[in-house]
PDB file of C-alpha atoms in Angstrom:
ATOM      1  CA  UNK A   1       0.473 -12.717 -18.817  1.00 84.00           C
ATOM      2  CA  UNK A   2       0.656  -9.289 -16.924  1.00 89.00           C
ATOM      3  CA  UNK A   3       1.029  -9.348 -13.077  1.00 92.00           C
ATOM      4  CA  UNK A   4       0.864  -6.296 -10.968  1.00 95.00           C
ATOM      5  CA  UNK A   5       1.378  -6.426  -7.064  1.00 95.00           C
ATOM      6  CA  UNK A   6       1.125  -3.865  -4.083  1.00 96.00           C
ATOM      7  CA  UNK A   7       3.082  -3.766  -1.588  1.00 92.00           C
ATOM      8  CA  UNK A   8       2.041  -3.098   0.770  1.00 91.00           C
ATOM      9  CA  UNK A   9      -1.575  -4.020   1.614  1.00 93.00           C
ATOM     10  CA  UNK A  10      -2.781  -1.914   4.521  1.00 95.00           C
ATOM     11  CA  UNK A  11      -0.735   1.344   5.308  1.00 95.00           C
ATOM     12  CA  UNK A  12      -1.234   3.310   8.933  1.00 96.00           C
ATOM     13  CA  UNK A  13       0.101   6.505   9.665  1.00 96.00           C
ATOM     14  CA  UNK A  14      -0.167   9.545  11.028  1.00 97.00           C
ATOM     15  CA  UNK A  15      -1.729  12.593   9.487  1.00 97.00           C
ATOM     16  CA  UNK A  16       1.081  14.802   8.841  1.00 97.00           C
ATOM     17  CA  UNK A  17       3.627  12.191   6.725  1.00 97.00           C
ATOM     18  CA  UNK A  18       4.708  11.738   3.802  1.00 97.00           C
ATOM     19  CA  UNK A  19       4.457   8.659   1.960  1.00 96.00           C
ATOM     20  CA  UNK A  20       4.945   5.805  -0.842  1.00 96.00           C
ATOM     21  CA  UNK A  21       2.460   3.892  -2.221  1.00 97.00           C
ATOM     22  CA  UNK A  22       3.824   0.766  -4.411  1.00 97.00           C
ATOM     23  CA  UNK A  23       3.343  -1.003  -7.593  1.00 97.00           C
ATOM     24  CA  UNK A  24       5.210  -3.219  -9.728  1.00 97.00           C
ATOM     25  CA  UNK A  25       3.979  -4.959 -12.805  1.00 96.00           C
ATOM     26  CA  UNK A  26       5.626  -8.157 -14.695  1.00 95.00           C
ATOM     27  CA  UNK A  27       5.511  -6.669 -18.231  1.00 92.00           C
ATOM     28  CA  UNK A  28       6.913  -3.649 -19.449  1.00 91.00           C
ATOM     29  CA  UNK A  29       5.520  -3.212 -22.073  1.00 89.00           C
ATOM     30  CA  UNK A  30       2.950  -0.985 -20.702  1.00 92.00           C
ATOM     31  CA  UNK A  31       0.974   1.752 -22.867  1.00 90.00           C
ATOM     32  CA  UNK A  32       0.703   4.091 -19.745  1.00 92.00           C
ATOM     33  CA  UNK A  33       0.601   3.329 -15.469  1.00 95.00           C
ATOM     34  CA  UNK A  34      -3.012   4.816 -13.970  1.00 94.00           C
ATOM     35  CA  UNK A  35      -3.686   5.825 -10.130  1.00 96.00           C
ATOM     36  CA  UNK A  36      -7.077   5.211  -9.173  1.00 95.00           C
ATOM     37  CA  UNK A  37      -8.591   5.698  -5.615  1.00 95.00           C
ATOM     38  CA  UNK A  38     -11.742   3.726  -4.254  1.00 94.00           C
ATOM     39  CA  UNK A  39     -13.521   4.614  -1.227  1.00 92.00           C
ATOM     40  CA  UNK A  40     -15.751   2.164   0.482  1.00 88.00           C
ATOM     41  CA  UNK A  41     -18.526   0.676  -1.500  1.00 85.00           C
ATOM     42  CA  UNK A  42     -17.954   3.534  -4.039  1.00 88.00           C
ATOM     43  CA  UNK A  43     -16.130   3.390  -8.029  1.00 89.00           C
ATOM     44  CA  UNK A  44     -12.731   4.424  -9.102  1.00 91.00           C
ATOM     45  CA  UNK A  45     -11.691   7.980  -9.108  1.00 91.00           C
ATOM     46  CA  UNK A  46      -8.992   8.571 -11.800  1.00 90.00           C
ATOM     47  CA  UNK A  47      -5.583   9.961 -10.051  1.00 94.00           C
ATOM     48  CA  UNK A  48      -2.707  10.207 -12.087  1.00 94.00           C
ATOM     49  CA  UNK A  49      -2.003   9.146 -15.561  1.00 93.00           C
ATOM     50  CA  UNK A  50       1.501   8.310 -16.129  1.00 94.00           C
ATOM     51  CA  UNK A  51       2.455   7.771 -20.620  1.00 92.00           C
ATOM     52  CA  UNK A  52       5.682   5.064 -21.043  1.00 92.00           C
ATOM     53  CA  UNK A  53       7.238   7.926 -22.707  1.00 93.00           C
ATOM     54  CA  UNK A  54       6.951   9.727 -19.540  1.00 94.00           C
ATOM     55  CA  UNK A  55       8.787   9.775 -16.035  1.00 95.00           C
ATOM     56  CA  UNK A  56       6.390  11.449 -13.877  1.00 95.00           C
ATOM     57  CA  UNK A  57       3.338  13.214 -12.852  1.00 96.00           C
ATOM     58  CA  UNK A  58       2.002  15.292 -10.496  1.00 96.00           C
ATOM     59  CA  UNK A  59      -1.222  16.481  -9.457  1.00 95.00           C
ATOM     60  CA  UNK A  60      -1.220  18.912  -5.947  1.00 96.00           C
ATOM     61  CA  UNK A  61       0.285  16.425  -2.799  1.00 97.00           C
ATOM     62  CA  UNK A  62       0.295  13.470  -5.243  1.00 97.00           C
ATOM     63  CA  UNK A  63       3.169  12.469  -7.458  1.00 97.00           C
ATOM     64  CA  UNK A  64       4.023   9.449  -9.455  1.00 97.00           C
ATOM     65  CA  UNK A  65       6.629   7.927 -10.946  1.00 97.00           C
ATOM     66  CA  UNK A  66       7.281   5.266 -13.550  1.00 97.00           C
ATOM     67  CA  UNK A  67      10.380   2.968 -13.817  1.00 96.00           C
ATOM     68  CA  UNK A  68       8.892   1.345 -17.107  1.00 93.00           C
ATOM     69  CA  UNK A  69      12.571  -0.661 -17.616  1.00 92.00           C
ATOM     70  CA  UNK A  70      12.276  -2.236 -14.135  1.00 95.00           C
ATOM     71  CA  UNK A  71       8.787  -2.296 -14.230  1.00 96.00           C
ATOM     72  CA  UNK A  72       7.965  -0.131 -11.250  1.00 97.00           C
ATOM     73  CA  UNK A  73       5.806   2.750 -10.273  1.00 98.00           C
ATOM     74  CA  UNK A  74       5.416   4.717  -7.313  1.00 97.00           C
ATOM     75  CA  UNK A  75       2.696   7.114  -5.480  1.00 97.00           C
ATOM     76  CA  UNK A  76       3.992   9.366  -3.478  1.00 97.00           C
ATOM     77  CA  UNK A  77       1.799  11.482  -1.010  1.00 97.00           C
ATOM     78  CA  UNK A  78       2.384  14.316   0.762  1.00 97.00           C
ATOM     79  CA  UNK A  79       1.250  16.216   4.103  1.00 97.00           C
ATOM     80  CA  UNK A  80      -1.609  13.232   4.508  1.00 97.00           C
ATOM     81  CA  UNK A  81      -4.901  14.340   5.818  1.00 97.00           C
ATOM     82  CA  UNK A  82      -6.925  11.974   7.715  1.00 97.00           C
ATOM     83  CA  UNK A  83      -9.326  12.931   3.702  1.00 97.00           C
ATOM     84  CA  UNK A  84      -6.480  10.792   1.705  1.00 97.00           C
ATOM     85  CA  UNK A  85      -7.727   7.550   3.971  1.00 97.00           C
ATOM     86  CA  UNK A  86      -8.973   5.067   0.751  1.00 97.00           C
ATOM     87  CA  UNK A  87      -7.517   2.415  -1.155  1.00 96.00           C
ATOM     88  CA  UNK A  88      -5.429   3.136  -3.203  1.00 97.00           C
ATOM     89  CA  UNK A  89      -5.346   1.069  -6.781  1.00 96.00           C
ATOM     90  CA  UNK A  90      -2.526   1.253  -9.932  1.00 97.00           C
ATOM     91  CA  UNK A  91      -3.130  -0.377 -13.302  1.00 95.00           C
ATOM     92  CA  UNK A  92      -2.078  -0.483 -16.421  1.00 95.00           C
ATOM     93  CA  UNK A  93      -2.435  -1.157 -20.028  1.00 91.00           C
ATOM     94  CA  UNK A  94      -0.806  -3.086 -22.366  1.00 87.00           C
ATOM     95  CA  UNK A  95       0.622  -1.244 -25.631  1.00 85.00           C
ATOM     96  CA  UNK A  96      -0.958  -4.434 -27.742  1.00 75.00           C
ATOM     97  CA  UNK A  97      -4.008  -6.475 -27.854  1.00 68.00           C
ATOM     98  CA  UNK A  98      -7.224  -6.119 -29.020  1.00 63.00           C
ATOM     99  CA  UNK A  99      -8.887  -4.175 -26.650  1.00 66.00           C
ATOM    100  CA  UNK A 100      -6.063  -3.090 -24.460  1.00 75.00           C
ATOM    101  CA  UNK A 101      -7.512  -3.362 -20.952  1.00 83.00           C
ATOM    102  CA  UNK A 102      -6.838  -2.067 -17.983  1.00 90.00           C
ATOM    103  CA  UNK A 103      -5.039  -4.816 -15.264  1.00 91.00           C
ATOM    104  CA  UNK A 104      -5.628  -3.836 -12.101  1.00 93.00           C
ATOM    105  CA  UNK A 105      -3.322  -4.590  -8.706  1.00 94.00           C
ATOM    106  CA  UNK A 106      -5.280  -5.412  -5.357  1.00 91.00           C
ATOM    107  CA  UNK A 107      -4.244  -1.924  -3.771  1.00 94.00           C
ATOM    108  CA  UNK A 108      -3.192  -1.040  -0.224  1.00 96.00           C
ATOM    109  CA  UNK A 109      -5.786  -0.002   2.047  1.00 96.00           C
ATOM    110  CA  UNK A 110      -4.530   3.296   3.366  1.00 97.00           C
ATOM    111  CA  UNK A 111      -5.635   4.817   6.579  1.00 97.00           C
ATOM    112  CA  UNK A 112      -4.474   8.086   7.838  1.00 97.00           C
ATOM    113  CA  UNK A 113      -4.780   8.537  11.655  1.00 96.00           C
ATOM    114  CA  UNK A 114      -5.828  12.190  12.857  1.00 94.00           C
TER     115      UNK A 114
ATOM    116  CA  UNK B   1     -14.669  15.464 -16.680  1.00 59.00           C
ATOM    117  CA  UNK B   2     -15.888  12.679 -18.741  1.00 64.00           C
ATOM    118  CA  UNK B   3     -19.035  10.665 -16.670  1.00 88.00           C
ATOM    119  CA  UNK B   4     -19.955   7.522 -16.680  1.00 93.00           C
ATOM    120  CA  UNK B   5     -23.417   6.914 -14.959  1.00 94.00           C
ATOM    121  CA  UNK B   6     -23.926   3.064 -14.020  1.00 95.00           C
ATOM    122  CA  UNK B   7     -27.611   2.556 -12.685  1.00 95.00           C
ATOM    123  CA  UNK B   8     -28.484   0.871  -9.748  1.00 96.00           C
ATOM    124  CA  UNK B   9     -26.269   1.733  -7.704  1.00 95.00           C
ATOM    125  CA  UNK B  10     -27.968  -1.379  -4.969  1.00 96.00           C
ATOM    126  CA  UNK B  11     -29.794  -3.732  -5.791  1.00 96.00           C
ATOM    127  CA  UNK B  12     -31.227  -6.739  -3.989  1.00 96.00           C
ATOM    128  CA  UNK B  13     -33.243  -9.531  -5.220  1.00 95.00           C
ATOM    129  CA  UNK B  14     -34.349 -12.786  -4.856  1.00 96.00           C
ATOM    130  CA  UNK B  15     -32.420 -16.805  -5.466  1.00 96.00           C
ATOM    131  CA  UNK B  16     -33.425 -16.699  -9.368  1.00 96.00           C
ATOM    132  CA  UNK B  17     -34.719 -13.093 -10.580  1.00 96.00           C
ATOM    133  CA  UNK B  18     -32.074 -12.141 -13.196  1.00 97.00           C
ATOM    134  CA  UNK B  19     -31.201  -8.108 -12.382  1.00 97.00           C
ATOM    135  CA  UNK B  20     -29.954  -5.581 -15.926  1.00 97.00           C
ATOM    136  CA  UNK B  21     -27.455  -3.458 -14.491  1.00 97.00           C
ATOM    137  CA  UNK B  22     -27.092  -0.265 -17.755  1.00 97.00           C
ATOM    138  CA  UNK B  23     -23.524   2.062 -18.143  1.00 96.00           C
ATOM    139  CA  UNK B  24     -24.264   4.936 -19.762  1.00 95.00           C
ATOM    140  CA  UNK B  25     -20.915   7.293 -21.060  1.00 93.00           C
ATOM    141  CA  UNK B  26     -22.930  10.785 -20.427  1.00 92.00           C
ATOM    142  CA  UNK B  27     -20.168  12.574 -23.316  1.00 88.00           C
ATOM    143  CA  UNK B  28     -18.376  10.785 -25.287  1.00 90.00           C
ATOM    144  CA  UNK B  29     -18.813   8.219 -27.290  1.00 90.00           C
ATOM    145  CA  UNK B  30     -18.084   4.291 -26.182  1.00 90.00           C
ATOM    146  CA  UNK B  31     -16.849   1.848 -28.686  1.00 88.00           C
ATOM    147  CA  UNK B  32     -16.086   0.098 -26.366  1.00 91.00           C
ATOM    148  CA  UNK B  33     -17.046  -0.867 -22.474  1.00 94.00           C
ATOM    149  CA  UNK B  34     -15.949  -2.342 -19.892  1.00 94.00           C
ATOM    150  CA  UNK B  35     -17.235  -5.084 -16.753  1.00 96.00           C
ATOM    151  CA  UNK B  36     -15.624  -5.318 -13.590  1.00 95.00           C
ATOM    152  CA  UNK B  37     -15.881  -7.556 -10.335  1.00 96.00           C
ATOM    153  CA  UNK B  38     -14.480  -6.807  -7.430  1.00 93.00           C
ATOM    154  CA  UNK B  39     -15.414  -9.553  -3.959  1.00 89.00           C
ATOM    155  CA  UNK B  40     -14.786  -7.682  -0.509  1.00 84.00           C
ATOM    156  CA  UNK B  41     -11.214  -6.703  -0.175  1.00 80.00           C
ATOM    157  CA  UNK B  42     -10.459  -7.708  -3.731  1.00 85.00           C
ATOM    158  CA  UNK B  43      -9.505  -6.483  -6.837  1.00 86.00           C
ATOM    159  CA  UNK B  44     -11.001  -5.731 -10.223  1.00 91.00           C
ATOM    160  CA  UNK B  45     -11.321  -8.519 -11.867  1.00 92.00           C
ATOM    161  CA  UNK B  46     -12.449  -7.991 -15.591  1.00 93.00           C
ATOM    162  CA  UNK B  47     -15.094 -10.326 -16.990  1.00 95.00           C
ATOM    163  CA  UNK B  48     -16.100  -9.079 -20.677  1.00 94.00           C
ATOM    164  CA  UNK B  49     -15.173  -6.551 -22.950  1.00 93.00           C
ATOM    165  CA  UNK B  50     -17.740  -5.483 -25.061  1.00 91.00           C
ATOM    166  CA  UNK B  51     -18.125  -3.904 -28.331  1.00 88.00           C
ATOM    167  CA  UNK B  52     -20.573  -2.032 -29.558  1.00 85.00           C
ATOM    168  CA  UNK B  53     -22.518  -3.861 -32.335  1.00 83.00           C
ATOM    169  CA  UNK B  54     -20.719  -6.935 -31.473  1.00 85.00           C
ATOM    170  CA  UNK B  55     -20.509 -10.022 -28.878  1.00 87.00           C
ATOM    171  CA  UNK B  56     -18.888  -9.434 -26.087  1.00 91.00           C
ATOM    172  CA  UNK B  57     -15.095 -10.908 -25.449  1.00 92.00           C
ATOM    173  CA  UNK B  58     -15.305 -12.687 -22.042  1.00 94.00           C
ATOM    174  CA  UNK B  59     -12.352 -13.348 -19.850  1.00 92.00           C
ATOM    175  CA  UNK B  60     -11.620 -16.925 -18.863  1.00 92.00           C
ATOM    176  CA  UNK B  61     -14.101 -18.177 -16.236  1.00 92.00           C
ATOM    177  CA  UNK B  62     -16.581 -16.164 -16.586  1.00 94.00           C
ATOM    178  CA  UNK B  63     -20.287 -17.715 -17.995  1.00 93.00           C
ATOM    179  CA  UNK B  64     -21.641 -15.689 -20.639  1.00 92.00           C
ATOM    180  CA  UNK B  65     -25.255 -16.993 -20.561  1.00 94.00           C
ATOM    181  CA  UNK B  66     -25.282 -16.105 -17.391  1.00 95.00           C
ATOM    182  CA  UNK B  67     -23.559 -13.138 -17.764  1.00 96.00           C
ATOM    183  CA  UNK B  68     -25.534 -11.206 -20.189  1.00 95.00           C
ATOM    184  CA  UNK B  69     -24.034  -8.267 -21.950  1.00 94.00           C
ATOM    185  CA  UNK B  70     -25.583  -6.313 -24.501  1.00 91.00           C
ATOM    186  CA  UNK B  71     -24.080  -2.918 -26.077  1.00 89.00           C
ATOM    187  CA  UNK B  72     -26.338  -1.297 -29.292  1.00 82.00           C
ATOM    188  CA  UNK B  73     -25.329   1.895 -29.387  1.00 89.00           C
ATOM    189  CA  UNK B  74     -21.729   4.081 -28.035  1.00 90.00           C
ATOM    190  CA  UNK B  75     -22.848   5.125 -24.953  1.00 92.00           C
ATOM    191  CA  UNK B  76     -25.041   2.513 -23.427  1.00 94.00           C
ATOM    192  CA  UNK B  77     -24.322  -1.103 -22.318  1.00 94.00           C
ATOM    193  CA  UNK B  78     -26.116  -3.298 -19.856  1.00 95.00           C
ATOM    194  CA  UNK B  79     -24.910  -6.840 -17.831  1.00 97.00           C
ATOM    195  CA  UNK B  80     -27.984  -8.721 -17.284  1.00 97.00           C
ATOM    196  CA  UNK B  81     -27.423 -11.068 -14.323  1.00 97.00           C
ATOM    197  CA  UNK B  82     -29.141 -14.080 -15.220  1.00 96.00           C
ATOM    198  CA  UNK B  83     -31.018 -16.713 -12.255  1.00 95.00           C
ATOM    199  CA  UNK B  84     -29.029 -14.806 -10.226  1.00 95.00           C
ATOM    200  CA  UNK B  85     -28.268 -16.629  -6.901  1.00 95.00           C
ATOM    201  CA  UNK B  86     -25.833 -15.456  -3.259  1.00 95.00           C
ATOM    202  CA  UNK B  87     -22.646 -16.417  -5.278  1.00 94.00           C
ATOM    203  CA  UNK B  88     -23.280 -13.722  -7.194  1.00 95.00           C
ATOM    204  CA  UNK B  89     -23.634 -11.366  -4.608  1.00 96.00           C
ATOM    205  CA  UNK B  90     -21.018  -8.470  -5.364  1.00 95.00           C
ATOM    206  CA  UNK B  91     -19.957  -5.383  -6.652  1.00 96.00           C
ATOM    207  CA  UNK B  92     -19.623  -4.532  -9.818  1.00 97.00           C
ATOM    208  CA  UNK B  93     -17.883  -1.859 -11.732  1.00 96.00           C
ATOM    209  CA  UNK B  94     -18.047  -0.562 -15.548  1.00 96.00           C
ATOM    210  CA  UNK B  95     -15.433   0.987 -17.501  1.00 94.00           C
ATOM    211  CA  UNK B  96     -16.271   3.327 -21.095  1.00 93.00           C
ATOM    212  CA  UNK B  97     -13.561   3.841 -23.304  1.00 89.00           C
ATOM    213  CA  UNK B  98     -13.450   7.847 -24.969  1.00 86.00           C
ATOM    214  CA  UNK B  99     -13.075   6.825 -28.169  1.00 78.00           C
ATOM    215  CA  UNK B 100     -11.962   9.828 -29.355  1.00 77.00           C
ATOM    216  CA  UNK B 101      -9.411  10.744 -26.069  1.00 75.00           C
ATOM    217  CA  UNK B 102      -8.130   7.538 -25.475  1.00 75.00           C
ATOM    218  CA  UNK B 103      -8.997   7.194 -22.254  1.00 82.00           C
ATOM    219  CA  UNK B 104     -11.096   4.956 -19.661  1.00 86.00           C
ATOM    220  CA  UNK B 105     -13.716   6.412 -17.710  1.00 90.00           C
ATOM    221  CA  UNK B 106     -15.519   4.223 -14.115  1.00 93.00           C
ATOM    222  CA  UNK B 107     -18.698   4.270 -13.442  1.00 94.00           C
ATOM    223  CA  UNK B 108     -19.429   4.674  -9.497  1.00 93.00           C
ATOM    224  CA  UNK B 109     -20.793   0.963  -9.212  1.00 95.00           C
ATOM    225  CA  UNK B 110     -23.678  -1.437  -8.166  1.00 96.00           C
ATOM    226  CA  UNK B 111     -23.648  -3.323  -5.556  1.00 96.00           C
ATOM    227  CA  UNK B 112     -25.653  -7.110  -5.840  1.00 96.00           C
ATOM    228  CA  UNK B 113     -27.341  -8.502  -3.276  1.00 96.00           C
ATOM    229  CA  UNK B 114     -29.145 -11.367  -3.721  1.00 96.00           C
ATOM    230  CA  UNK B 115     -31.349 -12.896  -0.972  1.00 94.00           C
TER     231      UNK B 115
END
């Protein structure tokens, strides 16, 4: 059974700092990996989706990398801002299975201090 | 971009009553929809997968008679929490997979508070 782990569980940084969030998964047979943002009491906002054949994806100040063989992904946030404060979730979608539903990590709660 | 509408966003009900939550895909067809539950400061836990026109598949430990799922059309799935109790209070999130683009989109969630 796929297990997704995110480290650290919480992170607090001063504004302007670059930071890295980590995600690891146990089964490398993934179809894709997705990073989401969740604000308190809200739903999920998709940030980046990396297909299994890709190594990285970029969107603005965000860069996500994928190393499928080692079961790892990182989300890099450049020049962090207070508005980046949220919980960041990674999720993997398997290659196999009838519904191929996403398996989520437990999230990293990010606080960017002004 | 594709939108998934979830309604209501917040509901308060008395213990013993039933609550229905709707999940609609607004501009795409969703053969498959998913229902998740999220407790405070925890991640999303899949409750069930619903396929249009067939019975939902429930995850282990989820009572299918308590959490009734109906996926009667390609754009609508409903979750009914029957005889709700305080322990059912949680944040429920639906998701719909765009069959054509093979991408999963999420609703904004429903906060259920059972008194």
